[in-house]
Structure formats: C-alpha cells, structure tokens
Short mmCIF file of C-alpha atoms in Angstrom, two decimals:
data_model
loop_
_atom_site.label_atom_id
_atom_site.label_comp_id
_atom_site.label_asym_id
_atom_site.label_seq_id
_atom_site.Cartn_x
_atom_site.Cartn_y
_atom_site.Cartn_z
CA MET A 1496 -61.69 37.04 -67.77
CA LYS A 1497 -65.48 37.44 -67.87
CA ARG A 1498 -65.52 38.06 -64.15
CA GLU A 1499 -62.97 40.90 -64.52
CA LYS A 1500 -65.02 42.53 -67.32
CA LYS A 1501 -68.13 42.45 -65.18
CA LYS A 1502 -66.18 43.97 -62.33
CA ASN A 1503 -64.86 46.82 -64.52
CA LEU A 1504 -68.31 47.45 -65.94
CA PHE A 1505 -69.73 47.65 -62.43
CA LYS A 1506 -67.03 50.16 -61.49
CA ASN A 1507 -67.78 52.32 -64.58
CA LYS A 1508 -71.50 52.43 -63.77
CA TRP A 1509 -70.81 53.64 -60.24
CA PHE A 1510 -68.37 56.21 -61.60
CA LEU A 1511 -71.00 57.61 -63.99
CA ILE A 1512 -73.62 57.72 -61.25
CA ILE A 1513 -71.24 59.58 -58.92
CA LEU A 1514 -70.28 61.97 -61.74
CA VAL A 1515 -73.94 62.78 -62.51
CA ILE A 1516 -74.68 63.35 -58.82
CA PHE A 1517 -71.63 65.63 -58.55
CA LEU A 1518 -72.67 67.65 -61.60
CA ILE A 1519 -76.22 68.04 -60.21
CA LEU A 1520 -74.89 69.24 -56.84
CA LEU A 1521 -72.46 71.61 -58.56
CA GLY A 1522 -75.24 73.08 -60.69
CA PHE A 1523 -77.47 73.50 -57.65
CA LYS A 1524 -74.67 75.31 -55.80
CA VAL A 1525 -73.98 77.63 -58.76
CA TYR A 1526 -77.72 78.39 -59.02
CA ASN A 1527 -77.93 79.17 -55.29
CA THR A 1528 -74.86 81.40 -55.52
CA PHE A 1529 -76.47 83.30 -58.40
CA LEU A 1530 -79.69 83.76 -56.45
CA LYS A 1531 -77.76 85.02 -53.42
CA GLU A 1532 -75.88 87.52 -55.60
CA VAL A 1533 -79.18 88.76 -57.04
CA LYS A 1534 -80.66 89.05 -53.55
CA VAL A 1535 -77.55 90.83 -52.29
CA GLU A 1536 -77.77 93.22 -55.22
CA GLN A 1537 -81.42 93.85 -54.41
CA LYS A 1538 -80.67 94.31 -50.70
CA VAL A 1539 -77.57 96.47 -51.19
CA GLN A 1540 -79.17 98.78 -53.73
CA LYS A 1541 -77.54 101.95 -54.98
CA LYS A 1542 -79.18 105.06 -53.57
CA VAL A 1543 -80.31 107.66 -56.08
CA GLU A 1544 -81.76 111.16 -55.94
CA LEU A 1545 -84.62 112.16 -58.20
CA ILE A 1546 -85.48 115.37 -60.04
CA ASN A 1547 -89.26 115.80 -60.20
CA ILE A 1548 -90.64 117.02 -63.53
CA SER A 1549 -93.70 119.23 -63.60
CA LYS A 1550 -95.93 117.98 -66.41
CA VAL A 1551 -98.00 120.46 -68.38
CA ASP A 1552 -99.91 118.14 -70.69
CA LYS A 1553 -103.44 119.52 -70.49
CA PRO A 1554 -104.75 123.09 -70.54
CA PHE A 1555 -106.61 122.94 -67.20
CA LEU A 1556 -105.87 122.09 -63.57
CA GLU A 1557 -108.82 120.04 -62.34
CA ASN A 1558 -110.05 118.97 -58.91
CA GLN A 1559 -113.06 118.86 -56.60
CA CYS A 1560 -113.94 121.98 -54.62
CA LYS A 1561 -116.19 122.51 -51.61
CA ILE A 1562 -118.78 125.30 -51.32
CA SER A 1563 -118.81 127.51 -48.23
CA SER A 1564 -121.41 130.20 -47.56
CA GLU A 1565 -119.44 131.70 -44.66
CA ASN A 1566 -115.99 133.00 -45.42
CA THR A 1567 -113.14 134.46 -43.43
CA VAL A 1568 -110.86 136.97 -45.17
CA ASN A 1569 -107.30 137.67 -44.05
CA ILE A 1570 -106.35 141.35 -44.07
CA VAL A 1571 -102.69 141.41 -45.03
CA ALA A 1572 -100.26 144.34 -44.75
CA GLU A 1573 -99.18 145.41 -48.24
CA THR A 1574 -96.46 147.62 -46.77
CA GLY A 1575 -94.58 147.85 -43.48
CA GLY A 1576 -94.84 150.56 -40.87
CA LYS A 1577 -95.83 151.52 -37.33
CA ILE A 1578 -99.48 151.59 -36.24
CA THR A 1579 -100.48 155.19 -35.47
CA ARG A 1580 -104.19 154.65 -34.91
CA LEU A 1581 -106.77 151.87 -34.56
CA TYR A 1582 -110.30 152.72 -35.68
CA LYS A 1583 -111.85 149.31 -35.04
CA GLN A 1584 -111.57 146.50 -32.49
CA ASN A 1585 -112.46 142.81 -32.34
CA ASN A 1586 -116.18 142.03 -32.88
CA ASP A 1587 -116.81 145.41 -34.56
CA LYS A 1588 -118.93 145.22 -37.71
CA VAL A 1589 -117.37 146.72 -40.83
CA LYS A 1590 -118.39 147.42 -44.39
CA LYS A 1591 -116.15 147.11 -47.41
CA GLY A 1592 -113.86 150.15 -47.55
CA ASP A 1593 -114.13 151.05 -43.83
CA LEU A 1594 -110.85 152.31 -42.34
CA ILE A 1595 -109.52 149.88 -39.72
CA MET A 1596 -106.05 151.22 -38.90
CA SER A 1597 -103.38 153.67 -40.06
CA LEU A 1598 -99.66 152.99 -40.44
CA LYS A 1599 -96.75 155.38 -40.65
CA SER A 1600 -94.12 154.46 -43.23
CA LEU A 1601 -91.14 156.77 -43.63
CA GLN A 1602 -90.14 154.85 -46.72
CA GLN A 1603 -93.43 155.50 -48.53
CA GLN A 1604 -93.46 159.14 -47.41
CA ALA A 1605 -89.94 159.60 -48.76
CA ALA A 1606 -90.97 157.97 -52.05
CA VAL A 1607 -93.82 160.49 -52.44
CA GLN A 1608 -91.46 163.39 -51.69
CA ASN A 1609 -88.85 162.13 -54.19
CA ALA A 1610 -91.54 161.70 -56.84
CA LYS A 1611 -92.80 165.27 -56.23
CA VAL A 1612 -89.28 166.65 -56.61
CA ALA A 1613 -88.74 164.67 -59.83
CA LEU A 1614 -92.02 165.99 -61.28
CA GLN A 1615 -91.18 169.57 -60.30
CA GLN A 1616 -87.73 169.31 -61.86
CA ALA A 1617 -89.23 167.88 -65.07
CA LYS A 1618 -91.70 170.78 -65.24
CA LEU A 1619 -88.92 173.33 -64.70
CA ALA A 1620 -86.89 171.70 -67.46
CA LEU A 1621 -89.84 172.00 -69.85
CA LYS A 1622 -90.35 175.63 -68.84
CA ASP A 1623 -86.72 176.43 -69.60
CA MET A 1624 -87.03 174.71 -72.96
CA THR A 1625 -90.07 176.72 -74.01
CA GLU A 1626 -88.82 180.07 -72.66
CA ASN A 1627 -85.18 179.81 -73.79
CA THR A 1628 -84.84 178.27 -77.23
CA ARG A 1629 -81.21 179.38 -77.48
CA GLY A 1630 -78.38 180.52 -75.29
CA GLN A 1631 -79.37 178.61 -72.16
CA ASN A 1632 -76.53 178.55 -69.67
CA PHE A 1633 -74.90 175.14 -70.06
CA GLU A 1634 -73.64 174.86 -66.48
CA GLU A 1635 -77.07 175.63 -65.06
CA LEU A 1636 -78.62 173.08 -67.38
CA LYS A 1637 -76.00 170.49 -66.37
CA LYS A 1638 -76.61 171.01 -62.63
CA GLN A 1639 -80.34 170.87 -63.13
CA GLN A 1640 -80.20 167.60 -65.03
CA GLU A 1641 -77.73 166.08 -62.56
CA LEU A 1642 -80.18 166.87 -59.77
CA VAL A 1643 -83.05 165.24 -61.69
CA VAL A 1644 -80.98 162.09 -62.28
CA LYS A 1645 -79.81 162.03 -58.66
CA ASN A 1646 -83.38 162.24 -57.35
CA ALA A 1647 -84.53 159.58 -59.79
CA TYR A 1648 -81.69 157.28 -58.74
CA THR A 1649 -82.44 157.83 -55.04
CA ALA A 1650 -86.10 156.99 -55.68
CA PHE A 1651 -85.02 153.91 -57.65
CA LEU A 1652 -82.75 152.64 -54.84
CA ASN A 1653 -85.41 153.26 -52.16
CA ASN A 1654 -88.31 151.72 -54.08
CA ASP A 1655 -90.25 149.21 -51.92
CA LEU A 1656 -87.29 148.14 -49.76
CA ARG A 1657 -87.93 145.03 -47.70
CA PHE A 1658 -86.12 142.03 -46.24
CA TYR A 1659 -86.48 138.53 -47.72
CA PRO A 1660 -85.45 135.28 -46.04
CA GLU A 1661 -82.38 133.45 -47.28
CA ASP A 1662 -84.50 130.28 -47.09
CA GLU A 1663 -87.48 130.66 -49.44
CA GLN A 1664 -89.48 128.27 -47.24
CA GLU A 1665 -89.05 130.54 -44.18
CA THR A 1666 -92.33 131.24 -42.33
CA ASP A 1667 -91.09 133.79 -39.74
CA LEU A 1668 -92.07 137.42 -40.24
CA PRO A 1669 -89.19 139.46 -41.70
CA PRO A 1670 -87.58 142.50 -40.07
CA VAL A 1671 -89.08 145.84 -41.17
CA VAL A 1672 -86.78 148.32 -42.89
CA SER A 1673 -87.45 152.06 -42.67
CA GLY A 1674 -85.62 155.33 -43.33
CA ASN A 1675 -84.21 156.60 -46.62
CA TYR A 1676 -81.14 154.97 -48.18
CA ASN A 1677 -78.69 157.74 -49.13
CA CYS A 1678 -75.38 156.05 -50.01
CA ASN A 1679 -76.07 155.72 -53.77
CA LYS A 1680 -74.50 152.25 -53.96
CA GLU A 1681 -76.23 149.15 -55.27
CA GLY A 1682 -75.81 145.84 -53.51
CA LYS A 1683 -77.31 144.05 -50.56
CA TYR A 1684 -77.30 143.79 -46.80
CA VAL A 1685 -77.12 140.32 -45.24
CA LEU A 1686 -78.44 140.16 -41.64
CA GLU A 1687 -77.73 137.17 -39.42
CA THR A 1688 -79.36 137.05 -35.99
CA TYR A 1689 -77.85 135.31 -32.98
CA SER A 1690 -78.47 135.02 -29.23
CA SER A 1691 -76.90 137.68 -27.02
CA ALA A 1692 -77.25 139.40 -23.63
CA ALA A 1693 -79.18 142.32 -25.15
CA ASP A 1694 -82.58 143.23 -23.69
CA SER A 1695 -84.28 141.66 -26.70
CA GLY A 1696 -82.25 138.48 -26.28
CA GLY A 1697 -80.49 138.83 -29.60
CA SER A 1698 -78.16 140.80 -31.84
CA PHE A 1699 -77.36 140.66 -35.52
CA ARG A 1700 -74.34 140.88 -37.79
CA PHE A 1701 -74.69 142.67 -41.08
CA SER A 1702 -72.44 142.50 -44.12
CA GLY A 1703 -72.48 143.46 -47.77
CA LEU A 1704 -72.87 147.17 -48.51
CA GLU A 1705 -71.80 147.82 -44.90
CA SER A 1706 -70.70 145.59 -42.07
CA GLY A 1707 -70.98 145.64 -38.33
CA ILE A 1708 -72.84 144.33 -35.29
CA GLN A 1709 -76.05 145.78 -33.84
CA THR A 1710 -78.55 144.97 -31.14
CA VAL A 1711 -81.92 143.53 -32.20
CA TYR A 1712 -84.68 146.02 -31.36
CA THR A 1713 -88.32 144.92 -31.30
CA ALA A 1714 -90.02 147.94 -29.72
CA TYR A 1715 -88.59 150.55 -32.10
CA PRO A 1716 -86.24 150.67 -35.11
CA GLY A 1717 -82.47 150.58 -34.64
CA SER A 1718 -79.87 151.90 -37.07
CA LEU A 1719 -78.55 149.71 -39.89
CA GLY A 1720 -75.13 151.04 -40.77
CA GLY A 1721 -74.58 154.67 -41.75
CA CYS A 1722 -76.62 155.02 -44.92
CA GLY A 1723 -79.86 156.22 -43.36
CA LEU A 1724 -81.65 152.88 -42.97
CA GLN A 1725 -83.24 151.49 -39.82
CA VAL A 1726 -84.48 148.00 -38.95
CA LYS A 1727 -87.03 146.71 -36.47
CA PHE A 1728 -87.54 143.01 -35.70
CA PRO A 1729 -90.81 141.22 -34.81
CA PHE A 1730 -91.36 140.66 -31.07
CA GLU A 1731 -90.97 136.90 -31.48
CA PHE A 1732 -87.93 136.77 -33.76
CA SER A 1733 -85.83 133.65 -34.29
CA LYS A 1734 -82.12 133.32 -33.72
CA ASP A 1735 -79.67 132.03 -36.32
CA LYS A 1736 -81.75 133.34 -39.23
CA LYS A 1737 -80.47 135.14 -42.32
CA TRP A 1738 -82.37 137.97 -44.02
CA ILE A 1739 -81.46 139.66 -47.30
CA LEU A 1740 -82.12 143.33 -48.17
CA GLU A 1741 -81.31 143.95 -51.83
CA ILE A 1742 -80.86 147.52 -53.07
CA PRO A 1743 -82.62 148.09 -55.38
CA ASN A 1744 -85.39 145.56 -54.68
CA LYS A 1745 -85.55 143.58 -57.92
CA LYS A 1746 -88.29 141.35 -56.51
CA SER A 1747 -90.71 144.26 -56.10
CA SER A 1748 -93.71 144.51 -58.43
CA SER A 1749 -92.85 148.20 -58.97
CA TYR A 1750 -89.14 147.57 -59.75
CA GLN A 1751 -89.53 147.96 -63.52
CA GLN A 1752 -91.49 151.20 -63.14
CA ALA A 1753 -88.85 152.69 -60.82
CA LEU A 1754 -86.07 151.56 -63.16
CA GLN A 1755 -87.88 153.06 -66.13
CA ALA A 1756 -88.21 156.41 -64.34
CA TYR A 1757 -84.47 156.42 -63.61
CA GLU A 1758 -83.56 155.42 -67.18
CA LEU A 1759 -85.84 158.16 -68.56
CA ALA A 1760 -84.13 160.72 -66.31
CA LYS A 1761 -80.71 159.69 -67.66
CA GLN A 1762 -81.94 159.75 -71.24
CA ASN A 1763 -83.36 163.22 -70.73
CA GLN A 1764 -80.06 164.37 -69.22
CA ASN A 1765 -78.12 163.14 -72.25
CA LEU A 1766 -80.53 164.74 -74.66
CA SER A 1767 -80.50 168.06 -72.83
CA LEU A 1768 -76.73 168.29 -72.67
CA LYS A 1769 -76.11 167.45 -76.32
CA THR A 1770 -77.27 170.86 -77.42
CA ASN A 1771 -78.96 173.92 -75.99
CA LYS A 1772 -81.12 174.26 -79.07
CA VAL A 1773 -84.61 173.19 -78.12
CA SER A 1774 -86.49 171.46 -80.91
CA ASP A 1775 -90.12 170.43 -81.03
CA GLU A 1776 -88.92 166.84 -80.68
CA LYS A 1777 -87.07 167.64 -77.45
CA ILE A 1778 -90.06 169.47 -76.04
CA SER A 1779 -92.19 166.41 -76.85
CA GLN A 1780 -89.64 164.18 -75.13
CA GLN A 1781 -89.66 166.38 -72.04
CA GLN A 1782 -93.45 166.29 -72.00
CA ASN A 1783 -93.20 162.48 -71.96
CA VAL A 1784 -90.79 162.75 -69.03
CA ILE A 1785 -93.40 164.82 -67.19
CA LYS A 1786 -96.08 162.22 -67.98
CA GLN A 1787 -93.87 159.47 -66.58
CA ALA A 1788 -93.05 161.59 -63.53
CA ARG A 1789 -96.80 162.03 -62.90
CA ILE A 1790 -97.27 158.27 -63.20
CA ASN A 1791 -94.45 157.69 -60.71
CA LEU A 1792 -96.00 160.20 -58.30
CA GLN A 1793 -99.33 158.39 -58.57
CA ILE A 1794 -97.59 155.08 -57.88
CA ALA A 1795 -95.96 156.63 -54.81
CA TYR A 1796 -99.35 157.91 -53.62
CA ASP A 1797 -100.87 154.48 -54.24
CA ASN A 1798 -98.14 152.84 -52.16
CA LEU A 1799 -98.66 155.45 -49.43
CA ALA A 1800 -102.39 154.66 -49.48
CA LYS A 1801 -101.50 151.11 -48.52
CA THR A 1802 -100.68 152.48 -45.05
CA GLN A 1803 -104.44 153.00 -44.62
CA ILE A 1804 -105.74 149.52 -43.82
CA ARG A 1805 -109.35 149.10 -44.97
CA ALA A 1806 -111.93 146.31 -44.88
CA THR A 1807 -112.00 144.32 -48.11
CA SER A 1808 -115.50 142.92 -47.44
CA ASN A 1809 -118.49 143.26 -45.12
CA GLY A 1810 -118.31 141.31 -41.87
CA VAL A 1811 -117.08 141.20 -38.28
CA ILE A 1812 -113.46 141.81 -37.20
CA THR A 1813 -111.66 138.92 -35.47
CA ASN A 1814 -108.06 138.04 -34.56
CA LEU A 1815 -107.00 141.68 -34.16
CA ASN A 1816 -104.17 141.40 -31.64
CA LEU A 1817 -102.24 144.58 -32.47
CA HIS A 1818 -102.01 147.88 -30.61
CA LYS A 1819 -101.04 151.47 -31.33
CA GLY A 1820 -97.26 151.73 -31.68
CA ASP A 1821 -96.78 148.15 -32.91
CA SER A 1822 -94.76 147.65 -36.09
CA VAL A 1823 -96.00 145.43 -38.89
CA ALA A 1824 -94.11 143.79 -41.75
CA PRO A 1825 -95.19 143.52 -45.39
CA GLY A 1826 -97.12 140.31 -45.96
CA GLY A 1827 -98.09 139.86 -42.31
CA VAL A 1828 -101.71 139.00 -41.43
CA LEU A 1829 -103.10 141.93 -39.41
CA LEU A 1830 -106.59 140.61 -38.67
CA LYS A 1831 -109.47 138.63 -40.11
CA ILE A 1832 -112.95 139.60 -41.25
CA LYS A 1833 -115.63 136.97 -40.84
CA GLY A 1834 -118.49 137.53 -43.27
CA THR A 1835 -121.60 135.75 -44.54
CA GLU A 1836 -122.40 137.68 -47.71
CA LYS A 1837 -119.98 135.93 -50.04
CA ILE A 1838 -120.23 132.37 -51.26
CA GLN A 1839 -116.87 130.80 -51.88
CA ALA A 1840 -115.40 127.46 -52.90
CA GLU A 1841 -112.03 126.03 -51.96
CA ALA A 1842 -109.89 123.36 -53.60
CA PHE A 1843 -106.39 122.00 -53.03
CA PHE A 1844 -103.72 121.60 -55.70
CA ASP A 1845 -100.08 120.52 -55.73
CA GLN A 1846 -97.82 123.50 -55.11
CA ASN A 1847 -95.87 122.76 -58.31
CA GLU A 1848 -99.09 123.19 -60.30
CA THR A 1849 -99.90 126.63 -58.88
CA LYS A 1850 -96.88 128.22 -60.55
CA TYR A 1851 -98.70 127.90 -63.89
CA ILE A 1852 -101.68 130.01 -62.79
CA SER A 1853 -102.42 133.42 -61.25
CA LYS A 1854 -105.37 135.23 -59.66
CA ASN A 1855 -106.26 136.45 -63.16
CA SER A 1856 -106.43 132.94 -64.64
CA GLN A 1857 -109.77 131.83 -66.05
CA ALA A 1858 -111.53 129.49 -63.61
CA PHE A 1859 -114.73 127.44 -63.55
CA VAL A 1860 -116.81 125.77 -60.84
CA ASP A 1861 -119.52 123.40 -62.09
CA ASN A 1862 -118.80 124.81 -65.60
CA LYS A 1863 -119.71 128.34 -64.43
CA GLU A 1864 -116.98 130.96 -64.79
CA VAL A 1865 -115.79 132.31 -61.43
CA LYS A 1866 -112.98 134.50 -60.09
CA ILE A 1867 -109.97 133.34 -58.09
CA ASN A 1868 -109.83 135.10 -54.71
CA THR A 1869 -106.58 133.75 -53.28
CA ILE A 1870 -103.81 131.28 -54.11
CA SER A 1871 -102.21 130.33 -50.81
CA GLN A 1872 -98.41 130.27 -50.68
CA VAL A 1873 -98.50 128.23 -47.45
CA LEU A 1874 -99.26 124.50 -47.69
CA ASP A 1875 -102.34 123.18 -45.90
CA ASP A 1876 -101.41 121.12 -42.81
CA SER A 1877 -103.80 118.25 -43.54
CA SER A 1878 -103.38 117.85 -47.31
CA ASN A 1879 -99.86 119.31 -47.73
CA LYS A 1880 -101.20 121.14 -50.77
CA ALA A 1881 -101.87 124.78 -51.71
CA LYS A 1882 -105.40 126.02 -51.09
CA ILE A 1883 -107.15 128.05 -53.80
CA VAL A 1884 -110.30 130.02 -52.95
CA PHE A 1885 -112.88 131.02 -55.60
CA ASP A 1886 -115.52 133.78 -55.37
CA LEU A 1887 -118.91 132.49 -56.56
CA ASP A 1888 -122.16 134.11 -57.66
CA SER A 1889 -124.74 133.58 -54.91
CA LYS A 1890 -127.47 133.10 -57.55
CA ASP A 1891 -125.72 130.07 -59.04
CA PHE A 1892 -124.79 128.36 -55.77
CA LYS A 1893 -127.52 129.31 -53.32
CA ASN A 1894 -128.18 126.74 -50.55
CA GLN A 1895 -125.21 124.61 -51.69
CA ASP A 1896 -123.14 124.99 -48.51
CA GLY A 1897 -120.88 121.96 -47.99
CA GLN A 1898 -121.54 120.48 -51.45
CA PHE A 1899 -118.72 119.40 -53.79
CA PHE A 1900 -118.43 120.42 -57.45
CA ASP A 1901 -115.91 119.99 -60.25
CA CYS A 1902 -113.59 122.97 -60.58
CA LYS A 1903 -110.87 123.74 -63.09
CA ILE A 1904 -108.39 126.53 -63.77
CA LYS A 1905 -107.01 127.39 -67.19
CA ILE A 1906 -103.22 127.25 -67.33
CA ASP A 1907 -101.66 130.53 -68.44
CA ASP A 1908 -99.79 130.31 -71.77
CA PHE A 1909 -100.43 126.55 -72.05
CA GLU A 1910 -99.27 126.19 -75.67
CA ASN A 1911 -95.79 127.51 -74.85
CA LEU A 1912 -95.50 125.65 -71.55
CA LYS A 1913 -96.27 122.20 -72.93
CA ASN A 1914 -93.43 122.52 -75.48
CA GLN A 1915 -90.87 124.20 -73.27
CA LYS A 1916 -87.50 122.63 -72.65
CA THR A 1917 -86.51 121.06 -69.34
CA ILE A 1918 -83.18 121.95 -67.71
CA ILE A 1919 -81.33 119.17 -65.85
CA PRO A 1920 -77.82 118.73 -64.37
CA LEU A 1921 -75.21 117.34 -66.78
CA SER A 1922 -74.78 114.43 -64.34
CA ALA A 1923 -78.34 113.31 -65.17
CA LEU A 1924 -77.50 112.81 -68.86
CA SER A 1925 -76.07 109.54 -70.24
CA VAL A 1926 -74.35 109.37 -73.64
CA LEU A 1927 -73.96 106.27 -75.82
CA GLY A 1928 -72.36 107.06 -79.14
CA ASP A 1929 -74.36 109.91 -80.67
CA THR A 1930 -77.46 109.18 -78.60
CA TYR A 1931 -78.41 110.89 -75.34
CA TYR A 1932 -80.46 109.23 -72.59
CA ILE A 1933 -81.99 110.06 -69.24
CA PHE A 1934 -82.62 107.46 -66.54
CA TYR A 1935 -85.85 107.48 -64.56
CA LEU A 1936 -87.29 105.33 -61.80
CA LYS A 1937 -90.24 102.97 -62.16
CA GLU A 1938 -91.11 100.55 -59.34
CA ASN A 1939 -87.57 100.88 -57.90
CA GLN A 1940 -86.02 99.83 -61.22
CA VAL A 1941 -83.98 102.01 -63.54
CA ARG A 1942 -85.51 102.77 -66.95
CA LYS A 1943 -84.07 104.91 -69.73
CA SER A 1944 -85.51 107.26 -72.34
CA GLU A 1945 -83.86 108.84 -75.37
CA VAL A 1946 -83.79 112.66 -75.40
CA LYS A 1947 -82.59 115.53 -77.54
CA THR A 1948 -80.35 118.22 -76.09
CA GLY A 1949 -80.26 122.01 -76.34
CA GLY A 1950 -78.04 124.67 -74.83
CA VAL A 1951 -75.54 124.13 -72.01
CA PHE A 1952 -75.56 126.52 -69.03
CA GLY A 1953 -72.59 125.84 -66.75
CA ASP A 1954 -73.27 122.45 -65.15
CA LYS A 1955 -76.82 122.24 -66.59
CA ILE A 1956 -78.24 121.35 -70.00
CA GLU A 1957 -81.58 121.68 -71.82
CA ILE A 1958 -83.42 118.51 -72.89
CA TYR A 1959 -86.57 118.08 -74.96
CA ASP A 1960 -88.48 115.67 -77.18
CA PHE A 1961 -88.75 112.89 -74.58
CA ASP A 1962 -91.60 110.86 -73.09
CA ARG A 1963 -93.72 113.42 -71.19
CA ASN A 1964 -95.27 110.63 -69.10
CA ILE A 1965 -91.99 110.50 -67.19
CA SER A 1966 -92.46 112.27 -63.87
CA ASN A 1967 -88.89 111.96 -62.49
CA ILE A 1968 -85.28 111.90 -63.65
CA ILE A 1969 -82.37 110.32 -61.75
CA LYS A 1970 -79.95 113.12 -60.86
CA ASP A 1971 -76.69 111.12 -61.25
CA THR A 1972 -76.42 108.30 -63.84
CA ARG A 1973 -72.99 107.00 -62.78
CA GLY A 1974 -72.98 103.24 -62.12
CA LEU A 1975 -76.52 102.79 -63.43
CA TYR A 1976 -77.92 100.62 -66.18
CA GLU A 1977 -81.44 99.80 -67.33
CA GLY A 1978 -83.10 97.21 -65.09
CA LYS A 1979 -80.89 97.88 -62.05
CA PHE A 1980 -82.70 97.98 -58.70
CA VAL A 1981 -82.11 101.18 -56.72
CA GLN A 1982 -83.59 102.98 -53.76
CA LEU A 1983 -84.29 106.67 -53.10
CA THR A 1984 -81.94 108.78 -51.03
CA GLU A 1985 -83.60 109.90 -47.81
CA LYS A 1986 -83.80 113.70 -47.60
#
C-alpha cells in the first residue's frame, strides 16, 4: 500500500512539472506572437498624407543675411510687345533712367485710345449738362451714354490681357497676347499646345470663348479666333502645355481700377437717363466721372510707358540676348545690369513664409531699417528657398562685403494672421461625441489634438483654438487612432 502511494505521488510530481513547463512554453509562444504582430503592424504601416500648417506665431521673420557690395539687377518686362529699337548693347555703361529698348504693344496703345475716347465722351456729357438744363433730346442722350458705357466695357475687357499657366509652378515663358478684344463677352480662352508638322513644330487647340485649332507662330503673332486677338509663342515653347487667358484679367493689379471705370460709366448712364433735368448734384457727379476718366487715361499712359525699357540703376549691361523684332512676354527677364554702387544683403526664407510679407514690409539688417528690393518667386537651387534682397545704406555697411548679419522682416497684419482660422478637408476631422479632434504626426506616430470648428465650405471646414505648435495635420483620419504607427505617402 505504501509503495503504491509513493508511486502515485511520484506520478503527480512529474505531472505538475510537465504542466508548469507547458504553461511556460505556451506563455513564451503567446508573447512571441504578440511581438510579431506588433512588428508586422510597424512594418505594414498605414500610409498617410499630411497638410502642412503655416505658423504665424511671432511678428517677424528672422534669418541670417550676407552683405554684397556688387549687385546684379534683373530688368524685367512689365508688359509684352515687340522690340522696335535697341539703344544699348552688352558691356555698355548705363545710368539710372537711361533708355535701353522700346517695345510696341498694340494692347497698351488701344487702352490709351479707349481711355481718350471715354474722357472725351465724359467731357461732352458735362458740356451738354451745363448748356442744356432742360429739353435735351432723350434719344441723343441715350446713344451718347450707350457709347460711353460700350467704350468703358471694351477698355475693361482689354485691360492688361495676358496668359497664365494652368500649373502655377510653370517656369516656361507664356505666349504673348496682342490685338484688341471686340466680342464683348466675358470668359476665358484655354490654349493647349501639341507637336505637329508645322514649321514651328507645334500647334495649339483653343476652347472657351471660341474654339478651334491654330498653328503655333514664334516669329510673329497668329490669329486667336475671330474676336480681334492675336498670340505669339516664345521661340523655345514646350508641347503639351496649357495656358489660360481670362477676359477680363482678374489677376491684374489694375483690374479694380478698370472695373471701377466701367461701373462709373454705367452709373452715369442710369443717372443721365432718369431725367433730362440737370441738377447741381448731377453736374458734380459728371465732374467726378471726368476725374476718374482722367485717372484711367493716366493709368493707360503709365502702362504704355512700360514699353520704354529703362535702366533701374547705374552699371554695365550684361545678358542682353534680344534683337530688334523679337517679342517679349510680361515677366520675362530682358537683361541684367551689373553695378557696384549699391550695397545689398540677401537672405533665404521658406516660400510659405514669404506670403506674409511684401516689398513694402518693414525690414531690418543688424537692427538698422532697410528696404526690400526683391522677393524672388523662384526657389533657389541650392537652398530650395525664396531669396530676398535688401537695399542697404553704404554708410552703415561700408567694407562689410561677405559678412553675415541678423536680418528680420515684420509680418504684415500680424495680429489678425496669428488668430485666423485654418481651413482643412472634412476628412481630416475626427468626431467623438460632441468633441472634435485633428490627428497629426510626431515621430511617425499618430497624435491627436482637440479643436473648435467654424463654418463649412463644401468639403472643407474651418478649425481654430488648437495647439499652434502643430505643424501638420493628417488629411484622412479613417482607420487611425492615437499611438498608431504610420508612414508618409510618397508624392
């Protein structure tokens, strides 16, 4: 009996030992499986796309800038046209204001003529008001005012017409538009170039206000539809590019002035036709119309003056590779002037930062107030940033060539910018109960931040009152949770 008890006890001990070993092995296997799942999750990470947030949390952009006593200035065409005369050549010395070349622009000439007609019509209207206080022939008045409005509308549609690339990052020179648009319809032309057997090697399709197919001309302008416009392409134009000509040109700096002139013409027409009794108030209104017409004529003359290319500083002409008869496009670099009289400084800033400043922004180099000369729209090849050039006082920075100083630029309207709302896609917003969140990325892990929401605009929504130290927002929150490992989508 005792022997059997010892035998059973021995069997129980071995059973317990085997059970413990089994449980240890099972736990080790479960642990390894868990680690593998974590590693798999980390290896097979969800790909996400980020929305970068521009932070405006301090009133100045700050960086280091380098002093240069020798500067090169780009002479840029402010309007398009054909070169009619060259007064200077490479290596010629010039002084500020010297005439370098003349352009012929039918568009600017037509704008001056339209402005003259509008001013003359406004003067005639005032003369009729003062000479005929009663009984003015209504039909004559109606025709006269219709002509004024028509001329104002034509001037409005033809104001500063130019092509813009469909791709805002496009670096190719745009086609040059000339002629006088006479179809009195608002809209746009869309040009798409393609390879063909034409002498220039290409043709283009156009659609929008008119449609058709035309040969690409580089030596002289070719017709663009039947509304009086012509188009000329650069010698080295690219195929498969799209260019947009909007009528009127809402991107032009003189758009609001042209629109105001047209609106004033319509207002004057309505006032004149309501009654043929001329009051002192109406005479005053017509005098204001004449003042505005004079302003518009001066603007037209100013734009025409841009066809006279002059030196902006003293120096020596370089990189002038144009000839008489060549066409130039607005914004194209015509030549360079290398000078030694100015002292300048240059610094490089992120392109997103430059949208908060302008050439009129207050700037400082070594705590001395300076003026901004240029804010480059093309990124520097080496730094991939936008270059900003400052004009310095030679007395303050004499013999400092090549030295580095602190520079800063005051952000325009900082107080409003730092509190402005951010607009994001609805897909970037996560909702839990009554609380709204955004997800952002930190060291490849998802983090979340509570936000408040504003107005909804289609598939976008305003957010505000969130951590301004966040520099990115994940565009699509589906399948995400805080702590999840993700990786960026390759663009």
